[in-house]
Short mmCIF file of C-alpha atoms in Angstrom, two decimals:
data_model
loop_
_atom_site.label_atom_id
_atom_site.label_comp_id
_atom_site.label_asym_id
_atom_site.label_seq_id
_atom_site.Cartn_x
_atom_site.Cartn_y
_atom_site.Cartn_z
CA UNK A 280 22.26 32.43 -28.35
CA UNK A 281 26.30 31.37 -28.29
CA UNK A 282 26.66 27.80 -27.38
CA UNK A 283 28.43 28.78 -24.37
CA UNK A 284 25.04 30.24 -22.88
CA UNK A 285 23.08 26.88 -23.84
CA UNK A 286 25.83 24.86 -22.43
CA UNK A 287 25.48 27.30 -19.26
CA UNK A 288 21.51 27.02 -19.41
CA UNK A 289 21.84 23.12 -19.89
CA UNK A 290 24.21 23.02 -16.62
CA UNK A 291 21.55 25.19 -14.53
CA UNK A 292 18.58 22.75 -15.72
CA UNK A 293 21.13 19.80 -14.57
CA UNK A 294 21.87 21.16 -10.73
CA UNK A 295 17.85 21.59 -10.68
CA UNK A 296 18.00 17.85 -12.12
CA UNK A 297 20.10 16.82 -9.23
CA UNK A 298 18.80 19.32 -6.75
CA UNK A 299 15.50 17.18 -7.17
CA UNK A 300 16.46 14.22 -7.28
CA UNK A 301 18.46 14.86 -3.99
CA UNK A 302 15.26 15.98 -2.42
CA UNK A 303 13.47 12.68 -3.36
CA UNK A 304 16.22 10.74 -2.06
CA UNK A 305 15.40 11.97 0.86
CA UNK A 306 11.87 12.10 0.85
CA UNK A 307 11.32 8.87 -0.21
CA UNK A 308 10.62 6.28 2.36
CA UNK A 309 11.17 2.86 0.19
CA UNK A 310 14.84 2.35 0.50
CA UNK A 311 15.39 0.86 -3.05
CA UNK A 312 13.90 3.42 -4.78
CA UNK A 313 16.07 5.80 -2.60
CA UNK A 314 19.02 4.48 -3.28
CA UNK A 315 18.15 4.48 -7.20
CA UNK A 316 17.22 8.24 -6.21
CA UNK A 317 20.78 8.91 -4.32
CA UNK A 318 22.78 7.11 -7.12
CA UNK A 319 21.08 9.14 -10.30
CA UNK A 320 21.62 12.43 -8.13
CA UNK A 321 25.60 11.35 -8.06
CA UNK A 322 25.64 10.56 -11.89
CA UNK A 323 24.16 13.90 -12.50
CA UNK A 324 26.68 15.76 -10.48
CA UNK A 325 29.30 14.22 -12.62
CA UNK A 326 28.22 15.12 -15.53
CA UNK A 327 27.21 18.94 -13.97
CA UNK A 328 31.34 19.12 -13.17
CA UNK A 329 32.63 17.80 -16.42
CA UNK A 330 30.21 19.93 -18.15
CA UNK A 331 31.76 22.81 -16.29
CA UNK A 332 35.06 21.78 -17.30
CA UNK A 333 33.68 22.60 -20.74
CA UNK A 334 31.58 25.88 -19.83
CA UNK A 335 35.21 27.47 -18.98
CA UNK A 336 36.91 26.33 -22.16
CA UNK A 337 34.24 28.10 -23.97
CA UNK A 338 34.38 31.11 -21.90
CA UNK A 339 38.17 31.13 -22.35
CA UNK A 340 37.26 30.78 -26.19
CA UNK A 341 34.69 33.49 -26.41
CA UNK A 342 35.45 35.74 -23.73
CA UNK A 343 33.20 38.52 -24.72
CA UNK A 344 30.20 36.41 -23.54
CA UNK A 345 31.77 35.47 -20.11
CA UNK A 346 29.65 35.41 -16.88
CA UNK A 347 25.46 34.63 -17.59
CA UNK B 119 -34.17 -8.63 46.93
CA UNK B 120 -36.88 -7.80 44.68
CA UNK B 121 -37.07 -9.02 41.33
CA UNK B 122 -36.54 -6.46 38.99
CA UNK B 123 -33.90 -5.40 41.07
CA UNK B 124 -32.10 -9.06 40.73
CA UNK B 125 -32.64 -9.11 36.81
CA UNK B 126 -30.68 -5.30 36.74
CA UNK B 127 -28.28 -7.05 38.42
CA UNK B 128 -28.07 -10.10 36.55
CA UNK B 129 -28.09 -8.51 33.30
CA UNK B 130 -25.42 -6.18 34.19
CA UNK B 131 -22.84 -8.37 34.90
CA UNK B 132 -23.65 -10.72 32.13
CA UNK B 133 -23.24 -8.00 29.51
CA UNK B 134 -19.66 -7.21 31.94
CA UNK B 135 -18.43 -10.62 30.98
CA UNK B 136 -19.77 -11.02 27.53
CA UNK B 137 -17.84 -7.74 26.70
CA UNK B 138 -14.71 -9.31 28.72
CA UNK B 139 -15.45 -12.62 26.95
CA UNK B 140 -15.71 -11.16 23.50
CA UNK B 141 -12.87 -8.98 23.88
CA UNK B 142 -10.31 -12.28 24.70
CA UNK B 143 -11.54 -14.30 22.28
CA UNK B 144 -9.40 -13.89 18.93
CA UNK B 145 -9.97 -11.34 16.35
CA UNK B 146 -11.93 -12.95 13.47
CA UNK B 147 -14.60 -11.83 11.29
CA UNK B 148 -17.97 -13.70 11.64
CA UNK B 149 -17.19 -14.95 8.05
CA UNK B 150 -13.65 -17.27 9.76
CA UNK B 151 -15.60 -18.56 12.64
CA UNK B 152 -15.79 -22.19 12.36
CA UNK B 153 -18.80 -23.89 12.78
CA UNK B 154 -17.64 -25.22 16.20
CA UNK B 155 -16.98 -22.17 17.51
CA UNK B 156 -20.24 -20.07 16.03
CA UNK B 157 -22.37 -22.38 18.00
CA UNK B 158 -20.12 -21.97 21.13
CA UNK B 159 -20.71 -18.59 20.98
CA UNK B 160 -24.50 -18.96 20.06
CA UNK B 161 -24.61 -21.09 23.27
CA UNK B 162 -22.66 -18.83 25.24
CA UNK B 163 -24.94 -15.95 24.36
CA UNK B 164 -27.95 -17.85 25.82
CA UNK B 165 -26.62 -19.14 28.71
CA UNK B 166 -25.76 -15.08 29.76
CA UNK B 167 -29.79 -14.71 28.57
CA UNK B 168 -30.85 -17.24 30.51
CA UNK B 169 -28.53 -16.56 33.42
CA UNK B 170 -29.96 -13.05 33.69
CA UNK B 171 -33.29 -13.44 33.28
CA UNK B 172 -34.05 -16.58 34.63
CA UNK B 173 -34.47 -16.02 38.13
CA UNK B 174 -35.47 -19.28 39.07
CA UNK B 175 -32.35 -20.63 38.16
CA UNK B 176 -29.95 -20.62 41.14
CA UNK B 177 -26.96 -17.95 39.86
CA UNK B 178 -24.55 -21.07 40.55
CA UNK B 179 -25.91 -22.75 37.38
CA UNK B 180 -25.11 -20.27 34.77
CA UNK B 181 -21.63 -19.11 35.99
CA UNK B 182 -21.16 -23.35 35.56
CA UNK B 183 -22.16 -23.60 32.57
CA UNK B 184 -20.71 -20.39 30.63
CA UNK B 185 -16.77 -21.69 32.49
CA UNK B 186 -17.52 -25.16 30.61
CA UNK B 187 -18.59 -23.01 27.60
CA UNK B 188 -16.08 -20.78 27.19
CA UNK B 189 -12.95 -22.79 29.15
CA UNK B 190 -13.31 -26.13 26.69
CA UNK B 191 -13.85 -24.09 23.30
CA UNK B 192 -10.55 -21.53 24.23
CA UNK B 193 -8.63 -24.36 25.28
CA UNK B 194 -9.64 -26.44 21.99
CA UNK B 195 -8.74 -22.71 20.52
CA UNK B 196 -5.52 -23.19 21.99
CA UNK B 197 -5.00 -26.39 21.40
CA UNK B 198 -5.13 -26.31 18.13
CA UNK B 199 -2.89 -23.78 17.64
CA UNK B 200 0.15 -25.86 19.30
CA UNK B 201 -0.82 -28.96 17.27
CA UNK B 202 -1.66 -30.14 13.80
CA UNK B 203 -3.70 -32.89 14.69
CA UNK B 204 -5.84 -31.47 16.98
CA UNK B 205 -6.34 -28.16 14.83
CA UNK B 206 -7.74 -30.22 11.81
CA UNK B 207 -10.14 -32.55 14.09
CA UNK B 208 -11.58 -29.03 15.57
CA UNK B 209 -11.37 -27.40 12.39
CA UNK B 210 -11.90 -29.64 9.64
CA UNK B 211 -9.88 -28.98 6.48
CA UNK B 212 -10.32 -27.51 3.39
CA UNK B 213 -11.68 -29.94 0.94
CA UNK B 214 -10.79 -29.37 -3.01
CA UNK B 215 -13.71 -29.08 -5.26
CA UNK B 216 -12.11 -28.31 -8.07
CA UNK B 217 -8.78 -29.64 -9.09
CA UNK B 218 -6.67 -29.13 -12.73
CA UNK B 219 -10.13 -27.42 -13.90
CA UNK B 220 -12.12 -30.36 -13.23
CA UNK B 221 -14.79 -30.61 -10.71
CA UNK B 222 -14.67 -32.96 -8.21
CA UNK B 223 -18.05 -34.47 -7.73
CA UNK B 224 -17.08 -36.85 -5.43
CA UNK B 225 -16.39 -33.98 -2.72
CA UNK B 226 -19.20 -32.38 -3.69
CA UNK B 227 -21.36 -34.68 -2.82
CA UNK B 228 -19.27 -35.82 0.64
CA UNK B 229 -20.18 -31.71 1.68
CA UNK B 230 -23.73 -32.20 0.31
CA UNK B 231 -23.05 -29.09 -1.97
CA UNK B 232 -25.23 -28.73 -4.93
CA UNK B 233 -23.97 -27.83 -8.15
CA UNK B 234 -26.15 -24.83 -7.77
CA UNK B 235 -24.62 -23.92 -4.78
CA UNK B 236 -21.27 -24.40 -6.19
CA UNK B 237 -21.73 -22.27 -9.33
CA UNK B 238 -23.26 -19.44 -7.08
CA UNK B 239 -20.31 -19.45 -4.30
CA UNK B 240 -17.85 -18.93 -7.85
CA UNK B 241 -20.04 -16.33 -9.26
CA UNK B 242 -19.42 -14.75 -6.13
CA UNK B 243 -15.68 -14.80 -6.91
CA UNK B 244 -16.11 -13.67 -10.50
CA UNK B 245 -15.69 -16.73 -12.21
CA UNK B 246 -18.51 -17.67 -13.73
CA UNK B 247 -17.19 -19.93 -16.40
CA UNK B 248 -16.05 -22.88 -15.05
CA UNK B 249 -13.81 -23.72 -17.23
CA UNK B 250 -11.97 -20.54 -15.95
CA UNK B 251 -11.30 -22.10 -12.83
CA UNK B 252 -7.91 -23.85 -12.00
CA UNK B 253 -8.53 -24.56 -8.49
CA UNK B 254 -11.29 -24.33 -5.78
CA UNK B 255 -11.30 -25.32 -2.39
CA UNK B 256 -14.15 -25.23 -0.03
CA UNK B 257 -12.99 -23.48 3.34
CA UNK B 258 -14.01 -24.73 6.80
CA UNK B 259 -16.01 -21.04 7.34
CA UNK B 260 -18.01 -22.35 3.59
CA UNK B 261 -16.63 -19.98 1.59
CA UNK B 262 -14.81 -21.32 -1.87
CA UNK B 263 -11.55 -19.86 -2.73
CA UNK B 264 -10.84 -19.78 -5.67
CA UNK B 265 -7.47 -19.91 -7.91
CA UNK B 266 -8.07 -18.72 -11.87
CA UNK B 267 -6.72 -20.12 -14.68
CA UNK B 268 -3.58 -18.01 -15.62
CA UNK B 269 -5.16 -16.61 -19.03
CA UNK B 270 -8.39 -15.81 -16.70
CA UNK B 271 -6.50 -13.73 -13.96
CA UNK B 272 -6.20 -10.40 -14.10
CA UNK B 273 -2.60 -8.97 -15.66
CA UNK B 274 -0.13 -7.61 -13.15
CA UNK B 275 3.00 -5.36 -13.71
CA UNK B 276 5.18 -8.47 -13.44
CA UNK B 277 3.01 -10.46 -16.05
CA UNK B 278 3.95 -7.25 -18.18
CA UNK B 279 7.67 -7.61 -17.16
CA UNK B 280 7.13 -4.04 -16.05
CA UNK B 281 9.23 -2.17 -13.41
CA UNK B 282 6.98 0.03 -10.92
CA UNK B 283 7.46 2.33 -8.50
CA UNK B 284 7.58 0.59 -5.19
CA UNK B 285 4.83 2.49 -2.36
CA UNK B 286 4.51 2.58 1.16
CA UNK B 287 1.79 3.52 3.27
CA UNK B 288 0.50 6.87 2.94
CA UNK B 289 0.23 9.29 6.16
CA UNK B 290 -2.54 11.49 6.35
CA UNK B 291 -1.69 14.49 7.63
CA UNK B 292 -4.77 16.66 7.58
CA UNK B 293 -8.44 15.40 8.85
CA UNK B 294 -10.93 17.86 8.34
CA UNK B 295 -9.40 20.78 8.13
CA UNK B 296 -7.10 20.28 10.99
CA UNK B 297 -3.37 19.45 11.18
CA UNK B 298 -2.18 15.73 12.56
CA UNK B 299 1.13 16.78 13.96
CA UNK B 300 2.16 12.72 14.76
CA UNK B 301 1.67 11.26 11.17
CA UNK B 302 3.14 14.66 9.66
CA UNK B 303 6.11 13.79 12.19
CA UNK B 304 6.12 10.09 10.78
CA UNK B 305 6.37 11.27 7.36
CA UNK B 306 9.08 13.36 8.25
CA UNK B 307 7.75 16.72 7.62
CA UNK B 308 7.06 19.79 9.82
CA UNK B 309 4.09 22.33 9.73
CA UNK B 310 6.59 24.44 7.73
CA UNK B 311 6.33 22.44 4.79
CA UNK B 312 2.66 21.77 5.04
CA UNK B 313 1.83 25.56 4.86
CA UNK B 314 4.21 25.85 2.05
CA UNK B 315 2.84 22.72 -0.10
CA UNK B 316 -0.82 23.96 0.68
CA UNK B 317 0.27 27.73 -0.69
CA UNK B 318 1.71 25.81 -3.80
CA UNK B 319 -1.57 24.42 -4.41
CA UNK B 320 -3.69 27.59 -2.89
CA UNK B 321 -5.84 25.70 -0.16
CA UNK B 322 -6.75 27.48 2.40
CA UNK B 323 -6.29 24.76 5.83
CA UNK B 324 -9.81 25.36 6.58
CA UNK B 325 -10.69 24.01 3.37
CA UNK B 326 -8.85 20.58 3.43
CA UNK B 327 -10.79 17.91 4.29
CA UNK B 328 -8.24 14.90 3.88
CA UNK B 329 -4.96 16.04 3.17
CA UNK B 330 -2.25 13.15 2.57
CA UNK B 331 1.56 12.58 2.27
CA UNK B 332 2.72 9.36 -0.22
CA UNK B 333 5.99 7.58 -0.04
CA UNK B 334 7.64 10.38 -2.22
CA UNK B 335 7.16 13.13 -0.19
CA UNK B 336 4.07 14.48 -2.12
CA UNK B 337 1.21 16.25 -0.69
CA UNK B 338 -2.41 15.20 -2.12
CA UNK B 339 -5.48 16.93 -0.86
CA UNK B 340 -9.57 16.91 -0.79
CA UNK B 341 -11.05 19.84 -0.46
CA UNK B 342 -14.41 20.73 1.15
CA UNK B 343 -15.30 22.85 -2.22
CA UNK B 344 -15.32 20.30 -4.51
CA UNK B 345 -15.84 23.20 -7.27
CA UNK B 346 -12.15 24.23 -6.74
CA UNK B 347 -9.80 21.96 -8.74
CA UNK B 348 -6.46 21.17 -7.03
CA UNK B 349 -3.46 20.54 -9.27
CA UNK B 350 -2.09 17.22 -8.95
CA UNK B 351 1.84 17.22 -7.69
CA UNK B 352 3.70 18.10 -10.95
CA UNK B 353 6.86 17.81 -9.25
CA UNK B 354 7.99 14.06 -10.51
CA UNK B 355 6.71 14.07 -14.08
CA UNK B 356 8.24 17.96 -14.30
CA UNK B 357 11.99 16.13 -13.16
CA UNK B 358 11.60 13.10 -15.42
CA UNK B 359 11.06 16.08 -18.74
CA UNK B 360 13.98 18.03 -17.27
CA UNK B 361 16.03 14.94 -17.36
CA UNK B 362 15.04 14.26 -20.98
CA UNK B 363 15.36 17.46 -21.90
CA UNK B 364 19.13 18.00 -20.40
CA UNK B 365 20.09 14.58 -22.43
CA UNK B 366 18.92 15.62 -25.70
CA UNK B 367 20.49 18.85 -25.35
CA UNK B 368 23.92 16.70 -24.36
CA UNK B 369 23.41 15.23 -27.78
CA UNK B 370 22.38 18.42 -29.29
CA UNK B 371 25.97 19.68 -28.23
CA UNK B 372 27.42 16.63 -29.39
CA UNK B 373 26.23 16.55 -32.72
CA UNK B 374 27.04 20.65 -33.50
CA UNK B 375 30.59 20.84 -31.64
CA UNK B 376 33.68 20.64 -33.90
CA UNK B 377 35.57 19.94 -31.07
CA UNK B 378 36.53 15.76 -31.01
CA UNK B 379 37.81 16.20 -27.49
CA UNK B 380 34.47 17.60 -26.65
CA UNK B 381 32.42 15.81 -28.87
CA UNK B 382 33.67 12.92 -26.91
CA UNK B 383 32.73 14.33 -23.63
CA UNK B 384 29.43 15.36 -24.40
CA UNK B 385 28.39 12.00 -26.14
CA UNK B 386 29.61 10.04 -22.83
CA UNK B 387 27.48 12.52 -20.84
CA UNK B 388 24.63 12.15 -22.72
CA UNK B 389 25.20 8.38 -22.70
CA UNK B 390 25.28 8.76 -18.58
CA UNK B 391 21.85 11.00 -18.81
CA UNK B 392 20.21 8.32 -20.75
CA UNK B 393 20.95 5.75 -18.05
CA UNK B 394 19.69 8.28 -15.04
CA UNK B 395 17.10 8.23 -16.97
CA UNK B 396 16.06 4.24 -17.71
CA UNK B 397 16.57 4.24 -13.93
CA UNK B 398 14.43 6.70 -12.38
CA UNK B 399 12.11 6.52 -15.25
CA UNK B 400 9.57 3.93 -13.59
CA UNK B 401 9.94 6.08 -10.29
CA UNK B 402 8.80 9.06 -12.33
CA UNK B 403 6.04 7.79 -14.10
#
């Protein structure tokens, strides 16, 4: 596997990540906990953008291995 | 009138106002009733036996006494409630029978309570060393609560220091076999989502006995076939390994890139995954 597919497979196991954590924020009745919820689910989008970022450097670098 | 026909009578609407009576009078258990007002009651209850019954006695006398009965008692009832003085002469107070760990025999003896008595009412509350025992004081009702020793009381998450997920009151959504459409509504679900959780598990509806929704959203069921085995919601314990599994693979990434610029970015990501992941872990787990 080139990195640039793990990278890609670690960024579609992250929007799950958030996806579900999203889905608890709003499930969850206790507000604390939902706002712990809401604030890891924004964290994780960061991260799912910057690592993005890096998923098109690496396509740029290894274009033969562009698109999943 | 003829007699049996006056004692139908009678009895009727004595049992009319002992339900009305019983139904104004506070909400306690037999075990909080006071003395005071246990013996009210007792006396109430006879007077409405007497009353119907008793057809010698004029009807005037009964309806007398059960007013005196139940008007002084409610008003002392009342009473109390508005002030402090009159609450502990009706009420008594609590009297400590154990203080710093020591037994106080002098109170003991002032409630004629027998040391026998004593060490059976804190069996009762599991403490049957003694010198487990802080505190004990002997409620107005006779019951003993007790307070344990620190070292004797049971450990609790914040005795650990730990962090727990906070919970709220459960709805329960199906009741033998059928759906509750109002606490589903509560819990802020639809029948959509029920049918889909209960395919996720395989349950057939018919075969739910007690189907409920915690504070996370998460359906938990009883079935009538206790052969079948349900799975138990994988969902949060599935997120919390996806989450650990997406960090280490940040640091994977930013052990094997050559990259600096990226090395950088992955190690600050990881560094962000690792604090989701203090954060929700006690929500998780």
């Amino acid at each position: 596997m080139t990195v640039a597919s793990q990278v890609k497979q670690c960024v579609a196991s992250l929007k799950n990540v958030e996806a579900s954590l999203n889905s608890f924020a709003i499930d969850t009745k206790d507000e604390q906990a939902s706002e712990i919820f809401r604030e890891s689910c924004q964290i994780t989008r960061q991260v799912i953008t910057d690592l993005e970022k890096r998923v098109g450097e690496l396509e740029f670098q290894e274009p033969q291995y562009k698109g999943f | 009138m003829q007699g049996w026909l006056e004692v139908v009578l009678r009895s009727v609407v004595a049992i009319i106002i002992l339900l009305f009576l019983s139904r104004t009078f506070i909400r306690k258990s037999m075990a909080q009733v006071t003395y005071f007002e246990f013996v009210s009651g007792i006396v109430i209850g006879a007077i409405l036996a007497i009353g119907s019954i008793h057809l010698q006695v004029p009807i005037a006398y009964p309806i007398m006494g059960l007013i005196v009965w139940s008007v002084i008692p409610y008003a002392l009832g009342w009473l109390s409630i508005k002030s402090e003085t009159i609450r502990s002469f009706v009420q008594g107070k609590g009297v400590p029978v154990i203080k710093d760990g020591k037994i106080l025999e002098d109170n003991l003896k002032k409630e004629r309570y027998s040391s026998d008595e004593l060490l059976k009412q804190l069996r009762a509350k599991n403490a049957f060393q003694v010198a487990d025992v802080e505190f004990a004081v002997l409620e107005t009702s006779g019951d003993l609560s007790v307070l344990m020793k620190k070292e004797a009381q049971p450990v609790t998450p914040k005795d650990m220091k730990l962090k727990v997920a906070p919970i709220k009151e459960p709805e329960t959504v199906i009741m033998d076999g059928k759906i509750m459409d109002e606490p589903l509504a509560t819990a802020g679900k639809n029948r959509r989502w029920l049918e889909m959780e209960l395919e996720k598990i395989g349950a057939a509806i018919e075969n739910v006995y007690l189907g409920q929704v915690d504070s996370y959203g998460q359906l938990t069921v009883d079935l009538f076939d206790d052969k079948l085995k349900v799975p138990s919601p994988q969902e949060k314990p599935l997120l919390y390994a996806t989450i650990k599994k997406c960090q280490a693979d940040l640091e994977l990434f930013a052990l094997s890139t050559n990259n600096p610029q990226a090395k950088q970015m992955y190690t600050q990501k990881a560094a962000k995954m690792k604090e989701v992941m203090n954060k929700v872990e006690h929500l998780l787990q």
